[in-house]
PDB file of C-alpha atoms in Angstrom:
ATOM      1  CA  ALA A   1     -29.537 114.001-211.526  1.00 54.00           C
ATOM      2  CA  GLN A   2     -32.968 114.933-212.006  1.00 57.00           C
ATOM      3  CA  LYS A   3     -34.809 111.285-213.112  1.00 90.00           C
ATOM      4  CA  ILE A   4     -38.360 112.845-213.466  1.00 95.00           C
ATOM      5  CA  THR A   5     -38.997 116.270-215.205  1.00 96.00           C
ATOM      6  CA  GLN A   6     -41.697 118.248-215.679  1.00 97.00           C
ATOM      7  CA  THR A   7     -41.043 121.617-217.381  1.00 95.00           C
ATOM      8  CA  GLN A   8     -44.463 123.228-216.986  1.00 96.00           C
ATOM      9  CA  PRO A   9     -45.034 124.552-214.004  1.00 94.00           C
ATOM     10  CA  GLY A  10     -48.564 125.865-214.954  1.00 96.00           C
ATOM     11  CA  MET A  11     -50.959 125.108-217.412  1.00 95.00           C
ATOM     12  CA  PHE A  12     -54.098 126.434-218.631  1.00 95.00           C
ATOM     13  CA  VAL A  13     -56.985 124.881-220.659  1.00 97.00           C
ATOM     14  CA  GLN A  14     -60.270 125.683-221.954  1.00 97.00           C
ATOM     15  CA  GLU A  15     -63.291 123.363-220.730  1.00 97.00           C
ATOM     16  CA  LYS A  16     -63.885 120.726-222.799  1.00 97.00           C
ATOM     17  CA  GLU A  17     -60.537 120.953-224.816  1.00 97.00           C
ATOM     18  CA  ALA A  18     -58.090 118.470-224.439  1.00 97.00           C
ATOM     19  CA  VAL A  19     -54.952 118.743-222.523  1.00 97.00           C
ATOM     20  CA  THR A  20     -50.923 117.496-222.282  1.00 98.00           C
ATOM     21  CA  LEU A  21     -49.193 117.000-219.598  1.00 98.00           C
ATOM     22  CA  ASP A  22     -45.287 116.692-220.205  1.00 98.00           C
ATOM     23  CA  CYS A  23     -42.790 114.483-218.477  1.00 98.00           C
ATOM     24  CA  THR A  24     -39.289 112.791-218.831  1.00 97.00           C
ATOM     25  CA  TYR A  25     -37.643 110.177-216.741  1.00 96.00           C
ATOM     26  CA  ASP A  26     -34.261 109.037-216.692  1.00 94.00           C
ATOM     27  CA  THR A  27     -33.186 105.713-215.678  1.00 89.00           C
ATOM     28  CA  SER A  28     -31.194 102.969-216.859  1.00 86.00           C
ATOM     29  CA  ASP A  29     -32.953 100.133-215.177  1.00 84.00           C
ATOM     30  CA  PRO A  30     -34.967  97.880-217.714  1.00 86.00           C
ATOM     31  CA  SER A  31     -37.911  97.195-215.374  1.00 84.00           C
ATOM     32  CA  TYR A  32     -39.646 100.383-214.327  1.00 88.00           C
ATOM     33  CA  GLY A  33     -43.257 101.818-213.473  1.00 90.00           C
ATOM     34  CA  LEU A  34     -44.736 105.371-214.537  1.00 94.00           C
ATOM     35  CA  PHE A  35     -47.449 106.739-212.753  1.00 94.00           C
ATOM     36  CA  TRP A  36     -49.835 109.830-212.788  1.00 97.00           C
ATOM     37  CA  TYR A  37     -51.310 111.414-209.728  1.00 96.00           C
ATOM     38  CA  LYS A  38     -53.545 114.036-209.018  1.00 97.00           C
ATOM     39  CA  GLN A  39     -53.710 116.635-206.393  1.00 95.00           C
ATOM     40  CA  PRO A  40     -56.835 118.397-205.806  1.00 95.00           C
ATOM     41  CA  SER A  41     -56.331 121.482-202.744  1.00 91.00           C
ATOM     42  CA  SER A  42     -57.163 118.856-200.492  1.00 88.00           C
ATOM     43  CA  GLY A  43     -54.172 116.928-200.443  1.00 89.00           C
ATOM     44  CA  GLU A  44     -55.040 113.484-201.338  1.00 88.00           C
ATOM     45  CA  MET A  45     -53.144 111.849-203.763  1.00 91.00           C
ATOM     46  CA  ILE A  46     -55.257 110.347-206.316  1.00 92.00           C
ATOM     47  CA  PHE A  47     -54.151 107.592-208.693  1.00 92.00           C
ATOM     48  CA  LEU A  48     -54.708 108.348-212.418  1.00 96.00           C
ATOM     49  CA  ILE A  49     -53.028 106.126-214.544  1.00 95.00           C
ATOM     50  CA  TYR A  50     -49.746 103.369-214.949  1.00 93.00           C
ATOM     51  CA  GLN A  51     -47.850 102.594-217.507  1.00 94.00           C
ATOM     52  CA  GLY A  52     -45.082  99.735-217.013  1.00 91.00           C
ATOM     53  CA  SER A  53     -41.771  99.843-218.812  1.00 91.00           C
ATOM     54  CA  TYR A  54     -42.643  96.616-220.860  1.00 91.00           C
ATOM     55  CA  ASP A  55     -46.196  97.231-221.621  1.00 92.00           C
ATOM     56  CA  GLN A  56     -46.302  97.668-225.803  1.00 91.00           C
ATOM     57  CA  GLN A  57     -50.092  99.354-225.891  1.00 94.00           C
ATOM     58  CA  ASN A  58     -50.455 103.232-224.203  1.00 96.00           C
ATOM     59  CA  ALA A  59     -52.445 103.062-220.902  1.00 95.00           C
ATOM     60  CA  THR A  60     -55.863 104.560-221.049  1.00 96.00           C
ATOM     61  CA  GLU A  61     -58.123 104.968-218.232  1.00 94.00           C
ATOM     62  CA  GLY A  62     -61.538 106.939-219.090  1.00 96.00           C
ATOM     63  CA  ARG A  63     -60.542 110.356-220.181  1.00 97.00           C
ATOM     64  CA  TYR A  64     -56.592 110.032-219.436  1.00 98.00           C
ATOM     65  CA  SER A  65     -54.194 108.448-221.799  1.00 97.00           C
ATOM     66  CA  LEU A  66     -50.461 108.174-221.573  1.00 97.00           C
ATOM     67  CA  ASN A  67     -48.641 108.819-224.121  1.00 97.00           C
ATOM     68  CA  PHE A  68     -45.804 106.582-223.997  1.00 96.00           C
ATOM     69  CA  GLN A  69     -42.502 107.403-226.022  1.00 96.00           C
ATOM     70  CA  LYS A  70     -39.944 104.831-224.552  1.00 95.00           C
ATOM     71  CA  ALA A  71     -37.013 105.426-226.634  1.00 94.00           C
ATOM     72  CA  ARG A  72     -37.589 109.501-225.996  1.00 96.00           C
ATOM     73  CA  LYS A  73     -38.331 108.470-222.033  1.00 96.00           C
ATOM     74  CA  SER A  74     -41.149 110.560-222.216  1.00 97.00           C
ATOM     75  CA  ALA A  75     -44.857 109.799-220.628  1.00 97.00           C
ATOM     76  CA  ASN A  76     -46.673 112.833-221.621  1.00 98.00           C
ATOM     77  CA  LEU A  77     -50.392 112.556-219.351  1.00 98.00           C
ATOM     78  CA  VAL A  78     -53.109 113.540-222.023  1.00 98.00           C
ATOM     79  CA  ILE A  79     -56.701 114.750-220.775  1.00 98.00           C
ATOM     80  CA  SER A  80     -59.828 114.788-222.736  1.00 96.00           C
ATOM     81  CA  ALA A  81     -62.531 116.858-222.584  1.00 95.00           C
ATOM     82  CA  SER A  82     -61.021 118.884-219.484  1.00 97.00           C
ATOM     83  CA  GLN A  83     -63.817 119.837-216.603  1.00 97.00           C
ATOM     84  CA  LEU A  84     -63.637 122.039-214.246  1.00 97.00           C
ATOM     85  CA  GLY A  85     -63.147 119.100-211.670  1.00 96.00           C
ATOM     86  CA  ASP A  86     -59.663 118.904-213.130  1.00 97.00           C
ATOM     87  CA  SER A  87     -58.141 121.662-211.991  1.00 97.00           C
ATOM     88  CA  ALA A  88     -55.524 120.359-209.779  1.00 97.00           C
ATOM     89  CA  MET A  89     -52.099 119.795-209.244  1.00 97.00           C
ATOM     90  CA  TYR A  90     -50.257 116.687-211.899  1.00 98.00           C
ATOM     91  CA  PHE A  91     -47.596 114.852-210.629  1.00 97.00           C
ATOM     92  CA  CYS A  92     -45.452 112.316-212.978  1.00 97.00           C
ATOM     93  CA  ALA A  93     -43.533 109.189-210.911  1.00 95.00           C
ATOM     94  CA  MET A  94     -41.559 106.679-211.504  1.00 93.00           C
ATOM     95  CA  ARG A  95     -41.260 103.416-209.747  1.00 87.00           C
ATOM     96  CA  GLU A  96     -37.671 102.157-210.527  1.00 79.00           C
ATOM     97  CA  ALA A  97     -35.672  99.246-208.404  1.00 74.00           C
ATOM     98  CA  ILE A  98     -32.427 100.255-206.874  1.00 71.00           C
ATOM     99  CA  SER A  99     -30.032  98.081-204.790  1.00 67.00           C
ATOM    100  CA  GLY A 100     -30.793  95.235-203.105  1.00 64.00           C
ATOM    101  CA  GLY A 101     -34.094  94.251-205.184  1.00 63.00           C
ATOM    102  CA  TYR A 102     -35.935  97.108-203.532  1.00 69.00           C
ATOM    103  CA  ASN A 103     -37.511 100.025-205.291  1.00 74.00           C
ATOM    104  CA  LYS A 104     -39.092 103.661-204.391  1.00 80.00           C
ATOM    105  CA  LEU A 105     -40.964 106.319-206.616  1.00 85.00           C
ATOM    106  CA  ILE A 106     -39.589 109.302-207.428  1.00 90.00           C
ATOM    107  CA  PHE A 107     -41.724 112.443-208.439  1.00 93.00           C
ATOM    108  CA  GLY A 108     -41.366 115.410-210.717  1.00 95.00           C
ATOM    109  CA  ALA A 109     -41.966 118.836-208.988  1.00 95.00           C
ATOM    110  CA  GLY A 110     -45.643 118.553-210.265  1.00 96.00           C
ATOM    111  CA  THR A 111     -47.681 121.079-212.969  1.00 97.00           C
ATOM    112  CA  ARG A 112     -50.828 122.637-211.887  1.00 97.00           C
ATOM    113  CA  LEU A 113     -53.517 122.823-214.233  1.00 98.00           C
ATOM    114  CA  ALA A 114     -56.263 125.534-214.348  1.00 97.00           C
ATOM    115  CA  VAL A 115     -59.072 124.354-215.954  1.00 97.00           C
ATOM    116  CA  HIS A 116     -61.669 127.567-217.477  1.00 96.00           C
ATOM    117  CA  PRO A 117     -64.941 127.933-218.010  1.00 94.00           C
TER     118      PRO A 117
ATOM    119  CA  LYS B   1     -63.088  98.505-201.144  1.00 65.00           C
ATOM    120  CA  ALA B   2     -61.607 100.521-198.432  1.00 78.00           C
ATOM    121  CA  GLY B   3     -58.691 102.818-199.590  1.00 92.00           C
ATOM    122  CA  VAL B   4     -55.707 103.897-197.498  1.00 95.00           C
ATOM    123  CA  THR B   5     -56.708 105.722-194.614  1.00 96.00           C
ATOM    124  CA  GLN B   6     -54.327 108.058-192.767  1.00 96.00           C
ATOM    125  CA  THR B   7     -55.068 109.591-189.104  1.00 96.00           C
ATOM    126  CA  PRO B   8     -54.832 112.208-187.757  1.00 96.00           C
ATOM    127  CA  ARG B   9     -55.825 114.007-190.841  1.00 95.00           C
ATOM    128  CA  TYR B  10     -54.305 117.084-188.850  1.00 96.00           C
ATOM    129  CA  LEU B  11     -52.010 117.616-186.094  1.00 96.00           C
ATOM    130  CA  ILE B  12     -50.414 120.454-184.503  1.00 97.00           C
ATOM    131  CA  LYS B  13     -47.479 120.266-181.914  1.00 97.00           C
ATOM    132  CA  THR B  14     -44.813 121.900-180.637  1.00 97.00           C
ATOM    133  CA  ARG B  15     -40.870 121.815-181.016  1.00 97.00           C
ATOM    134  CA  GLY B  16     -39.382 119.026-179.566  1.00 97.00           C
ATOM    135  CA  GLN B  17     -42.750 116.881-179.171  1.00 97.00           C
ATOM    136  CA  GLN B  18     -42.924 113.542-180.939  1.00 97.00           C
ATOM    137  CA  VAL B  19     -45.689 112.483-182.918  1.00 97.00           C
ATOM    138  CA  THR B  20     -47.153 109.358-184.353  1.00 98.00           C
ATOM    139  CA  LEU B  21     -48.854 108.934-187.803  1.00 98.00           C
ATOM    140  CA  SER B  22     -50.896 105.849-188.617  1.00 98.00           C
ATOM    141  CA  CYS B  23     -52.011 104.055-191.612  1.00 98.00           C
ATOM    142  CA  SER B  24     -54.210 101.364-192.736  1.00 97.00           C
ATOM    143  CA  PRO B  25     -53.498 100.273-196.210  1.00 97.00           C
ATOM    144  CA  ILE B  26     -55.817  98.700-198.850  1.00 96.00           C
ATOM    145  CA  SER B  27     -57.267  95.664-197.535  1.00 95.00           C
ATOM    146  CA  GLY B  28     -54.726  93.011-199.010  1.00 93.00           C
ATOM    147  CA  HIS B  29     -52.215  95.208-199.622  1.00 94.00           C
ATOM    148  CA  ARG B  30     -48.971  94.466-197.880  1.00 93.00           C
ATOM    149  CA  SER B  31     -46.700  96.885-199.346  1.00 92.00           C
ATOM    150  CA  VAL B  32     -46.485 100.581-197.413  1.00 95.00           C
ATOM    151  CA  SER B  33     -44.514 103.381-197.877  1.00 94.00           C
ATOM    152  CA  TRP B  34     -44.158 107.000-196.662  1.00 96.00           C
ATOM    153  CA  TYR B  35     -43.801 110.516-198.426  1.00 96.00           C
ATOM    154  CA  GLN B  36     -43.061 114.162-196.897  1.00 97.00           C
ATOM    155  CA  GLN B  37     -44.420 116.639-199.112  1.00 96.00           C
ATOM    156  CA  THR B  38     -42.984 120.449-198.542  1.00 95.00           C
ATOM    157  CA  PRO B  39     -43.507 123.312-200.694  1.00 91.00           C
ATOM    158  CA  GLY B  40     -39.906 123.816-200.944  1.00 88.00           C
ATOM    159  CA  GLN B  41     -38.352 119.936-201.212  1.00 90.00           C
ATOM    160  CA  GLY B  42     -41.684 118.647-202.948  1.00 91.00           C
ATOM    161  CA  LEU B  43     -42.633 114.951-202.647  1.00 93.00           C
ATOM    162  CA  GLN B  44     -39.651 112.873-200.733  1.00 93.00           C
ATOM    163  CA  PHE B  45     -39.771 109.054-200.164  1.00 91.00           C
ATOM    164  CA  LEU B  46     -39.245 108.350-196.756  1.00 94.00           C
ATOM    165  CA  PHE B  47     -39.570 104.577-196.154  1.00 91.00           C
ATOM    166  CA  GLU B  48     -41.238 101.374-196.839  1.00 92.00           C
ATOM    167  CA  TYR B  49     -41.943  98.243-195.472  1.00 93.00           C
ATOM    168  CA  PHE B  50     -43.137  95.029-196.266  1.00 92.00           C
ATOM    169  CA  SER B  51     -44.150  91.965-194.212  1.00 90.00           C
ATOM    170  CA  GLU B  52     -43.176  94.324-191.018  1.00 93.00           C
ATOM    171  CA  THR B  53     -39.652  94.690-192.556  1.00 91.00           C
ATOM    172  CA  GLN B  54     -38.369  97.997-193.134  1.00 89.00           C
ATOM    173  CA  ARG B  55     -36.980  97.403-196.626  1.00 86.00           C
ATOM    174  CA  ASN B  56     -35.691 100.881-197.733  1.00 84.00           C
ATOM    175  CA  LYS B  57     -35.434 103.952-196.191  1.00 88.00           C
ATOM    176  CA  GLY B  58     -34.768 107.619-197.920  1.00 89.00           C
ATOM    177  CA  ASN B  59     -32.550 110.344-196.560  1.00 90.00           C
ATOM    178  CA  PHE B  60     -33.631 111.300-193.509  1.00 95.00           C
ATOM    179  CA  PRO B  61     -32.423 111.823-190.049  1.00 96.00           C
ATOM    180  CA  GLY B  62     -33.057 109.421-187.200  1.00 95.00           C
ATOM    181  CA  ARG B  63     -35.755 111.005-185.570  1.00 97.00           C
ATOM    182  CA  PHE B  64     -38.177 109.144-188.307  1.00 97.00           C
ATOM    183  CA  SER B  65     -39.020 105.786-187.772  1.00 96.00           C
ATOM    184  CA  GLY B  66     -41.846 103.657-188.710  1.00 96.00           C
ATOM    185  CA  ARG B  67     -42.831 100.555-188.209  1.00 96.00           C
ATOM    186  CA  GLN B  68     -45.353  97.687-190.234  1.00 97.00           C
ATOM    187  CA  PHE B  69     -47.835  95.099-187.914  1.00 97.00           C
ATOM    188  CA  SER B  70     -48.822  91.953-188.884  1.00 96.00           C
ATOM    189  CA  ASN B  71     -52.274  93.041-190.176  1.00 95.00           C
ATOM    190  CA  SER B  72     -50.126  95.187-192.608  1.00 96.00           C
ATOM    191  CA  ARG B  73     -50.663  98.569-190.998  1.00 97.00           C
ATOM    192  CA  SER B  74     -48.105 100.728-190.326  1.00 98.00           C
ATOM    193  CA  GLU B  75     -47.010 103.627-188.158  1.00 98.00           C
ATOM    194  CA  MET B  76     -44.104 106.706-188.581  1.00 97.00           C
ATOM    195  CA  ASN B  77     -42.909 108.225-185.776  1.00 97.00           C
ATOM    196  CA  VAL B  78     -40.901 111.648-185.439  1.00 97.00           C
ATOM    197  CA  SER B  79     -39.367 112.604-182.603  1.00 95.00           C
ATOM    198  CA  THR B  80     -37.634 115.700-181.051  1.00 96.00           C
ATOM    199  CA  LEU B  81     -39.913 117.608-183.838  1.00 97.00           C
ATOM    200  CA  GLU B  82     -38.540 120.664-185.543  1.00 97.00           C
ATOM    201  CA  LEU B  83     -40.024 123.550-187.186  1.00 96.00           C
ATOM    202  CA  GLY B  84     -38.998 121.649-190.783  1.00 95.00           C
ATOM    203  CA  ASP B  85     -41.101 118.732-190.204  1.00 97.00           C
ATOM    204  CA  SER B  86     -44.274 120.767-190.675  1.00 97.00           C
ATOM    205  CA  ALA B  87     -45.420 119.103-194.272  1.00 97.00           C
ATOM    206  CA  LEU B  88     -48.349 116.539-195.498  1.00 96.00           C
ATOM    207  CA  TYR B  89     -47.114 113.253-194.551  1.00 97.00           C
ATOM    208  CA  LEU B  90     -48.411 110.655-197.411  1.00 96.00           C
ATOM    209  CA  CYS B  91     -48.574 106.804-196.532  1.00 96.00           C
ATOM    210  CA  ALA B  92     -49.038 104.704-199.809  1.00 94.00           C
ATOM    211  CA  SER B  93     -49.849 101.150-200.397  1.00 94.00           C
ATOM    212  CA  SER B  94     -49.591  98.388-202.619  1.00 90.00           C
ATOM    213  CA  LEU B  95     -50.034  94.461-203.161  1.00 90.00           C
ATOM    214  CA  VAL B  96     -46.364  93.846-203.142  1.00 83.00           C
ATOM    215  CA  PRO B  97     -43.241  95.930-203.580  1.00 80.00           C
ATOM    216  CA  ALA B  98     -42.690  95.689-207.241  1.00 75.00           C
ATOM    217  CA  THR B  99     -41.698  98.272-209.642  1.00 71.00           C
ATOM    218  CA  ASN B 100     -45.061  96.988-211.659  1.00 72.00           C
ATOM    219  CA  GLU B 101     -47.156  97.296-208.986  1.00 79.00           C
ATOM    220  CA  LYS B 102     -49.684 100.244-209.201  1.00 83.00           C
ATOM    221  CA  LEU B 103     -49.224 102.231-205.712  1.00 86.00           C
ATOM    222  CA  PHE B 104     -52.263 103.831-203.818  1.00 92.00           C
ATOM    223  CA  PHE B 105     -51.985 106.892-201.607  1.00 93.00           C
ATOM    224  CA  GLY B 106     -54.273 108.177-198.456  1.00 94.00           C
ATOM    225  CA  SER B 107     -55.698 111.506-197.802  1.00 92.00           C
ATOM    226  CA  GLY B 108     -52.499 112.523-195.624  1.00 95.00           C
ATOM    227  CA  THR B 109     -51.672 113.935-191.981  1.00 96.00           C
ATOM    228  CA  GLN B 110     -51.125 117.996-192.187  1.00 96.00           C
ATOM    229  CA  LEU B 111     -48.423 118.573-189.335  1.00 97.00           C
ATOM    230  CA  SER B 112     -48.003 121.837-188.442  1.00 97.00           C
ATOM    231  CA  VAL B 113     -45.211 122.252-185.771  1.00 97.00           C
ATOM    232  CA  LEU B 114     -45.225 125.252-183.967  1.00 96.00           C
TER     233      LEU B 114
END
């Protein structure tokens, strides 16, 4: 079963506008972490924002905020005031516990964001 | 604070050869994990190390192995390379392997198998 679903293969946004990238997840574990990463064409995976399953407040990091709706199992990334440098691939990921007390990071398929001037 | 460092950045090998990739985690981070990224399969978990012990392994053949040293640096090895092993290999580190720990990635090693 798909654990992380990103339904938008590609998104376009005008420079200086806000954009929301969707992410839904599936887990039965009460303890998990949700991440968003940005991957530019250079290949590096850049950490953007983190939300813990027990966090009461939505996470924010500068222009990035995470719209966490736990009951809906949704963790959408909101980028405010888009910049040309935001053009990249964006991955939603979940770190969940698996058997034996271990855990691993599971990624969605990604959303390619293009920012137009 | 230096980030996660992966070397080399690019590698070209031929089928049947073996390759070793290196990863130095962020100072103080003791958990290192490896991921393979391909256009067809996306990002897939390879294995995770903590305190020099492999704690978890993904669904990859035994040709893929790794280890972690006492200074938390990690290496992964792929033996008897196949064309399908061509991928971007990413290393990530965190303080400890807990679900609520932030995970930081390196720039990756782009492996091409000819």
